[in-house]
Amino acid sequence: MQTELLTASAEGVARAGALLRRGEVVGIPTETVYGLAADALNPSAVMRIFEAKGRPSDNPLIVHIAARAQLDALVTEVPAAAERLASLWWPGPLTMIFKKAACVPSVTSGGLSTVAVRLPAHPTARAVIEAAGCPLAAPSANRSGSPSPTTAAHVTADMDGRVAAILDGGASGVGVESTVVDMTREVPRLLRPGGITVEMLREAVGEVEVDPAVTAMLEQGVVAASPGMKYKHYAPRANVTLVRSAAASYAAFVNAHAGEGVAAMCFDGEEAALTVPYRTYGARDDAAAQARRVFDVLRGWDDDPTVTQVYAACPSSDGLGLAVYNRLLRAAEFEVIVLDD
């Protein structure tokens, strides 16, 4: 397949819309990460997403809409708490899970009776949805399990020849996938942390539970209700190990393990103490910078095939830091070394 490279112009958006109406798959920008989009109501089009990604078909997809009014056709009810969250953060990096309407195919919802819906803030994403004339299923535009893409170049590296087109809308502003909240429960439950933090959610609607799978492996036999819960995600080819410690202890640990293939993923300004190759991903106290850079740095390790072991300095698990921590936990397959206790 020849993949078209489109710009975020009126012509590029129109071309993307035409391809999507034909049942093709198109890589599109959003404010979180790039998505791999297809008509969410067309089962054969959605299956092309799974084929392009190599994604397990029991992993549900997020349906993207261009306006709040489009939600009602996709779901059976919208709780008052969901209306409150939508009024605050739609458009934005917030996905909510509802009981699905009959029009949503099983393949889109991963066989579940629920559907995840988001109204993205990126103007090009909304323009493409409008041009397509349908809601778009759009998981991250990477091969399944690898770090998510935050630029069109990342998408091209993974998807060239596998999708009909890739639309370049610049670098993603948030850098990690959307917050996912299950609104079908009596108490809303956070299933995946993102740019809308659990603290923000609680301030808006009161009690919000945090699913144990946010910071731990999903229990055997439990059905994943959201993307990013069930499988190893976001990982480069090198093994990643998280190291939770102060800066000095982290540097001492990494230097003690220096050797062929060992590298460090550390915070800005803390690299001088290291004796191994390193990449920085934001200051220790700047979760927003960490979120913007974490996937780019994880992807960067694949540019150096000599790196086989990466020791990553562990971010905070508060606020937006929880989203970065969640992604690195899955990249590391939950391998965490705790020092300084």
Coordinates of N, CA and C in Angstrom, one line a residue, residues 91-245:
P91 N -14.2 20.3 24.3 CA -13.1 19.5 23.8 C -11.9 19.4 24.7
G92 N -11.2 18.3 24.7 CA -10.1 18.1 25.6 C -9.6 16.7 25.7
P93 N -8.6 16.4 26.5 CA -8.0 15.1 26.7 C -8.7 14.2 27.7
L94 N -10.0 14.1 27.5 CA -10.9 13.4 28.5 C -11.7 12.4 27.7
T95 N -11.6 11.1 28.0 CA -12.5 10.1 27.4 C -13.4 9.6 28.5
M96 N -14.7 9.4 28.2 CA -15.7 8.9 29.1 C -16.3 7.6 28.5
I97 N -16.6 6.7 29.4 CA -17.2 5.4 29.0 C -18.6 5.4 29.4
F98 N -19.5 5.0 28.4 CA -20.9 5.0 28.6 C -21.5 3.6 28.1
K99 N -22.7 3.3 28.5 CA -23.4 2.2 27.9 C -23.6 2.5 26.4
K100 N -23.3 1.6 25.6 CA -23.3 1.9 24.1 C -24.7 1.7 23.5
A101 N -24.9 2.4 22.4 CA -26.1 2.3 21.6 C -25.9 1.1 20.6
A102 N -27.0 0.6 20.1 CA -26.9 -0.5 19.2 C -26.1 -0.2 17.9
C103 N -25.9 1.0 17.5 CA -25.2 1.4 16.3 C -23.7 1.1 16.4
V104 N -23.2 1.0 17.6 CA -21.8 0.8 17.8 C -21.4 -0.6 17.6
P105 N -20.6 -0.9 16.6 CA -20.2 -2.4 16.4 C -19.4 -3.0 17.6
S106 N -19.6 -4.3 17.7 CA -18.9 -5.0 18.8 C -17.4 -4.8 18.6
V107 N -16.9 -4.8 17.3 CA -15.4 -4.7 17.1 C -14.9 -3.4 17.6
T108 N -15.7 -2.4 17.6 CA -15.2 -1.0 18.0 C -15.1 -1.0 19.6
S109 N -16.0 -1.7 20.2 CA -16.0 -1.7 21.7 C -15.3 -2.9 22.3
G110 N -14.6 -3.6 21.5 CA -13.8 -4.8 22.1 C -14.7 -5.8 22.6
G111 N -16.0 -5.9 22.1 CA -16.9 -6.9 22.6 C -17.6 -6.5 23.8
L112 N -17.4 -5.3 24.3 CA -18.1 -4.9 25.6 C -19.4 -4.2 25.3
S113 N -20.2 -4.1 26.4 CA -21.5 -3.4 26.2 C -21.4 -1.9 26.4
T114 N -20.2 -1.4 26.5 CA -19.9 0.0 26.7 C -19.1 0.5 25.5
V115 N -19.0 1.9 25.5 CA -18.2 2.5 24.4 C -17.5 3.7 25.1
A116 N -16.3 3.9 24.7 CA -15.5 5.0 25.1 C -15.5 6.1 24.1
V117 N -15.8 7.4 24.6 CA -16.0 8.5 23.6 C -15.2 9.7 24.1
R118 N -14.6 10.4 23.1 CA -13.8 11.6 23.4 C -14.1 12.7 22.3
L119 N -14.1 13.9 22.7 CA -14.2 15.1 21.8 C -12.9 15.8 21.9
P120 N -12.0 15.6 20.9 CA -10.6 16.1 21.0 C -10.6 17.6 20.8
A121 N -9.6 18.2 21.4 CA -9.4 19.7 21.3 C -8.7 20.1 20.1
H122 N -7.9 19.2 19.5 CA -7.1 19.5 18.3 C -8.0 19.9 17.1
P123 N -7.9 21.1 16.6 CA -8.8 21.6 15.5 C -8.8 20.7 14.3
T124 N -7.6 20.2 13.9 CA -7.5 19.4 12.7 C -8.2 18.1 12.9
A125 N -8.1 17.5 14.1 CA -8.8 16.3 14.4 C -10.3 16.5 14.2
R126 N -10.8 17.5 14.8 CA -12.3 17.8 14.7 C -12.7 18.1 13.2
A127 N -11.8 18.7 12.5 CA -12.1 19.0 11.1 C -12.1 17.7 10.3
V128 N -11.2 16.8 10.6 CA -11.2 15.5 9.9 C -12.5 14.7 10.2
I129 N -12.9 14.7 11.4 CA -14.2 14.0 11.8 C -15.3 14.6 11.0
E130 N -15.4 15.9 11.0 CA -16.5 16.6 10.2 C -16.4 16.3 8.7
A131 N -15.2 16.2 8.2 CA -15.0 15.9 6.8 C -15.4 14.5 6.5
A132 N -15.2 13.6 7.4 CA -15.5 12.2 7.2 C -17.0 12.0 7.3
G133 N -17.7 12.8 8.1 CA -19.1 12.7 8.3 C -19.5 11.6 9.2
C134 N -18.6 11.1 10.1 CA -19.0 10.0 11.0 C -18.0 10.1 12.2
P135 N -18.4 9.5 13.3 CA -17.5 9.3 14.4 C -16.3 8.4 14.0
L136 N -15.1 8.7 14.6 CA -13.9 8.0 14.2 C -13.4 7.2 15.4
A137 N -13.2 5.9 15.2 CA -12.4 5.1 16.1 C -11.0 5.4 15.9
A138 N -10.2 5.7 17.0 CA -8.8 6.2 16.7 C -7.9 5.8 17.9
P139 N -7.4 4.6 18.0 CA -6.4 4.3 19.0 C -5.1 5.0 18.5
S140 N -4.1 4.9 19.4 CA -2.8 5.6 19.1 C -2.2 4.9 17.8
A141 N -1.5 5.8 17.0 CA -1.1 5.4 15.6 C 0.3 4.7 15.6
N142 N 0.5 3.7 16.4 CA 1.7 3.0 16.5 C 1.4 1.5 16.4
R143 N 2.5 0.7 16.1 CA 2.4 -0.7 16.2 C 2.0 -1.1 17.7
S144 N 1.2 -2.1 17.8 CA 0.7 -2.4 19.2 C 1.9 -2.8 20.1
G145 N 1.8 -2.1 21.3 CA 2.9 -2.4 22.3 C 4.0 -1.4 22.3
S146 N 4.3 -0.7 21.1 CA 5.4 0.2 21.1 C 5.0 1.6 21.6
P147 N 6.0 2.5 21.8 CA 5.7 3.8 22.3 C 4.7 4.6 21.4
S148 N 3.8 5.3 22.0 CA 2.8 6.0 21.2 C 3.5 7.2 20.4
P149 N 2.9 7.6 19.3 CA 3.5 8.6 18.4 C 3.0 10.0 18.8
T150 N 3.9 10.9 18.9 CA 3.5 12.3 19.1 C 3.9 13.3 18.0
T151 N 4.4 12.7 16.9 CA 4.6 13.5 15.6 C 4.3 12.6 14.4
A152 N 4.1 13.2 13.3 CA 3.7 12.5 12.1 C 4.9 11.6 11.7
A153 N 6.1 12.0 12.0 CA 7.3 11.2 11.7 C 7.3 9.9 12.4
H154 N 6.8 9.9 13.7 CA 6.7 8.7 14.5 C 5.6 7.8 13.8
V155 N 4.5 8.3 13.3 CA 3.5 7.5 12.7 C 4.0 6.9 11.4
T156 N 4.8 7.7 10.6 CA 5.3 7.2 9.4 C 6.3 6.0 9.7
A157 N 7.1 6.1 10.7 CA 8.1 5.1 11.1 C 7.3 3.8 11.3
D158 N 6.1 3.8 11.9 CA 5.4 2.6 12.3 C 4.4 2.1 11.2
M159 N 3.8 3.1 10.4 CA 2.7 2.8 9.6 C 2.8 3.0 8.1
D160 N 4.0 3.5 7.7 CA 4.2 3.7 6.2 C 3.9 2.4 5.5
G161 N 3.1 2.4 4.5 CA 2.7 1.2 3.8 C 1.6 0.3 4.4
R162 N 1.2 0.7 5.6 CA 0.1 0.0 6.3 C -1.2 0.7 6.3
V163 N -1.2 2.0 6.1 CA -2.5 2.8 6.1 C -2.5 3.6 4.9
A164 N -3.7 4.2 4.6 CA -3.9 4.9 3.4 C -3.2 6.3 3.4
A165 N -3.2 6.9 4.5 CA -2.7 8.3 4.6 C -2.3 8.6 6.0
I166 N -1.4 9.6 6.1 CA -1.0 10.2 7.4 C -1.1 11.7 7.3
L167 N -1.8 12.3 8.2 CA -2.0 13.8 8.1 C -1.1 14.4 9.2
D168 N -0.2 15.3 8.8 CA 0.7 16.0 9.7 C 0.1 17.2 10.3
G169 N -0.1 17.2 11.6 CA -0.7 18.3 12.3 C 0.3 18.9 13.3
G170 N 1.6 18.6 13.2 CA 2.5 19.1 14.2 C 2.6 18.2 15.4
A171 N 3.5 18.6 16.3 CA 3.7 17.8 17.5 C 2.5 17.9 18.5
S172 N 2.2 16.8 19.1 CA 1.1 16.7 20.1 C 1.4 17.6 21.3
G173 N 0.4 18.3 21.8 CA 0.7 19.2 22.9 C 0.7 18.6 24.2
V174 N -0.1 17.6 24.5 CA -0.1 16.9 25.8 C 0.9 15.9 25.9
G175 N 1.0 15.0 24.9 CA 2.0 14.0 24.8 C 1.7 12.6 25.4
V176 N 0.7 12.5 26.2 CA 0.2 11.2 26.6 C -1.3 11.0 26.3
E177 N -1.7 9.8 26.2 CA -3.1 9.6 25.8 C -4.1 10.2 26.8
S178 N -5.4 10.3 26.4 CA -6.4 10.9 27.2 C -6.7 10.2 28.5
T179 N -7.1 10.9 29.5 CA -7.7 10.4 30.7 C -9.0 9.6 30.3
V180 N -9.1 8.4 30.9 CA -10.3 7.6 30.7 C -11.0 7.4 32.0
V181 N -12.3 7.7 32.0 CA -13.2 7.6 33.2 C -14.4 6.8 32.9
D182 N -14.7 5.7 33.6 CA -15.9 4.9 33.5 C -17.0 5.6 34.2
M183 N -18.0 6.1 33.3 CA -19.2 6.8 33.9 C -20.4 5.9 34.0
T184 N -20.2 4.6 33.8 CA -21.4 3.7 33.9 C -21.6 3.2 35.4
R185 N -20.7 3.5 36.3 CA -20.7 3.1 37.6 C -21.4 4.2 38.5
E186 N -21.8 3.8 39.7 CA -22.4 4.7 40.6 C -21.4 5.8 41.0
V187 N -20.1 5.4 41.2 CA -19.0 6.3 41.5 C -18.1 6.2 40.2
P188 N -17.8 7.3 39.6 CA -16.9 7.3 38.4 C -15.6 6.7 38.8
R189 N -15.0 6.0 37.8 CA -13.8 5.3 38.1 C -12.7 5.6 37.0
L190 N -11.6 6.1 37.5 CA -10.4 6.4 36.6 C -9.8 5.1 36.1
L191 N -9.8 4.9 34.8 CA -9.2 3.6 34.2 C -7.8 3.9 33.6
R192 N -7.6 5.1 33.1 CA -6.3 5.5 32.6 C -6.1 6.9 32.9
P193 N -4.9 7.3 33.5 CA -4.7 8.7 33.8 C -4.1 9.4 32.6
G194 N -4.4 10.7 32.6 CA -3.9 11.5 31.5 C -3.9 13.0 31.9
G195 N -4.1 13.9 30.9 CA -4.0 15.3 31.1 C -5.0 15.9 32.0
I196 N -6.2 15.2 32.2 CA -7.1 15.6 33.2 C -6.9 14.7 34.4
T197 N -6.4 15.3 35.5 CA -5.9 14.5 36.6 C -7.0 14.0 37.5
V198 N -6.8 13.0 38.3 CA -7.8 12.5 39.2 C -8.2 13.6 40.2
E199 N -7.2 14.5 40.6 CA -7.5 15.6 41.5 C -8.5 16.6 40.8
M200 N -8.3 16.8 39.5 CA -9.2 17.7 38.8 C -10.6 17.1 38.7
L201 N -10.7 15.8 38.5 CA -12.0 15.1 38.4 C -12.7 15.2 39.7
R202 N -12.0 14.9 40.8 CA -12.6 14.9 42.1 C -13.1 16.3 42.5
E203 N -12.4 17.3 42.1 CA -12.9 18.7 42.4 C -14.1 19.0 41.6
A204 N -14.3 18.4 40.4 CA -15.5 18.7 39.6 C -16.7 17.9 40.0
V205 N -16.6 16.6 40.4 CA -17.7 15.8 40.6 C -17.7 15.0 42.0
G206 N -16.7 15.3 42.8 CA -16.7 14.6 44.1 C -15.9 13.3 44.0
E207 N -16.5 12.3 44.6 CA -15.7 11.0 44.7 C -15.4 10.4 43.3
V208 N -14.2 10.0 43.1 CA -13.8 9.3 41.9 C -12.8 8.2 42.3
E209 N -13.2 7.0 42.0 CA -12.3 5.8 42.3 C -11.2 5.7 41.3
V210 N -10.1 5.1 41.7 CA -8.9 4.8 40.8 C -8.8 3.3 40.7
D211 N -8.9 2.8 39.5 CA -8.9 1.4 39.2 C -7.5 0.9 39.7
P212 N -7.4 -0.3 40.3 CA -6.1 -0.8 40.7 C -5.2 -1.0 39.5
A213 N -5.7 -1.2 38.3 CA -4.9 -1.5 37.2 C -4.1 -0.2 36.7
V214 N -4.4 0.9 37.2 CA -3.7 2.1 36.9 C -2.2 2.0 37.3
T215 N -2.0 1.4 38.5 CA -0.6 1.2 39.0 C -0.2 -0.2 39.2
A216 N -1.0 -1.2 38.8 CA -0.6 -2.6 38.9 C -1.1 -3.4 37.7
M217 N -0.6 -4.5 37.5 CA -1.0 -5.4 36.4 C -2.4 -5.8 36.6
L218 N -3.2 -5.8 35.4 CA -4.5 -6.2 35.4 C -4.6 -7.7 35.9
E219 N -5.5 -8.0 36.8 CA -5.6 -9.3 37.3 C -6.0 -10.3 36.2
Q220 N -5.5 -11.5 36.4 CA -5.8 -12.6 35.4 C -7.3 -12.8 35.3
G221 N -7.8 -12.8 34.1 CA -9.2 -13.1 33.8 C -10.1 -11.8 33.8
V222 N -9.6 -10.7 34.3 CA -10.4 -9.4 34.3 C -10.4 -8.8 32.9
V223 N -11.6 -8.4 32.5 CA -11.8 -7.9 31.2 C -11.3 -6.4 31.2
A224 N -10.5 -6.0 30.2 CA -10.1 -4.6 30.1 C -11.2 -3.7 29.6
A225 N -11.6 -2.7 30.4 CA -12.7 -1.8 30.0 C -12.2 -0.6 29.3
S226 N -10.9 -0.5 29.2 CA -10.3 0.7 28.5 C -9.0 0.3 27.8
P227 N -8.7 1.1 26.7 CA -7.3 0.9 26.2 C -6.3 1.2 27.2
G228 N -5.1 0.6 27.1 CA -4.0 0.8 28.0 C -4.0 0.1 29.3
M229 N -4.9 -0.9 29.4 CA -5.0 -1.6 30.7 C -4.5 -3.0 30.7
K230 N -4.6 -3.7 29.5 CA -4.5 -5.1 29.6 C -3.1 -5.6 29.2
Y231 N -2.5 -5.0 28.1 CA -1.3 -5.5 27.6 C -0.1 -4.6 27.9
K232 N 1.1 -5.2 27.7 CA 2.4 -4.4 27.8 C 2.2 -3.3 26.7
H233 N 2.6 -2.1 27.1 CA 2.4 -1.0 26.2 C 3.7 -0.1 26.2
Y234 N 3.8 0.7 25.2 CA 4.7 1.9 25.2 C 6.2 1.5 25.2
A235 N 6.5 0.3 24.9 CA 7.9 -0.2 25.2 C 8.8 -0.2 24.0
P236 N 10.0 0.3 24.1 CA 11.0 0.2 23.1 C 11.5 -1.3 23.1
R237 N 12.5 -1.6 22.1 CA 13.0 -2.9 22.1 C 13.9 -3.2 23.3
A238 N 14.6 -2.2 23.8 CA 15.4 -2.4 25.0 C 14.5 -2.7 26.2
N239 N 15.0 -3.4 27.2 CA 14.3 -3.7 28.5 C 14.3 -2.4 29.3
V240 N 13.2 -2.0 29.9 CA 13.1 -0.8 30.7 C 12.9 -1.2 32.1
T241 N 13.6 -0.6 33.1 CA 13.4 -0.8 34.5 C 13.3 0.5 35.1
L242 N 12.2 0.7 35.9 CA 12.0 2.0 36.7 C 12.8 1.9 38.0
V243 N 13.4 3.1 38.3 CA 14.2 3.2 39.5 C 13.6 4.4 40.3
R244 N 12.9 4.1 41.5 CA 12.3 5.1 42.3 C 13.3 5.5 43.4
S245 N 13.8 6.7 43.3 CA 14.8 7.1 44.3 C 15.1 8.6 44.1

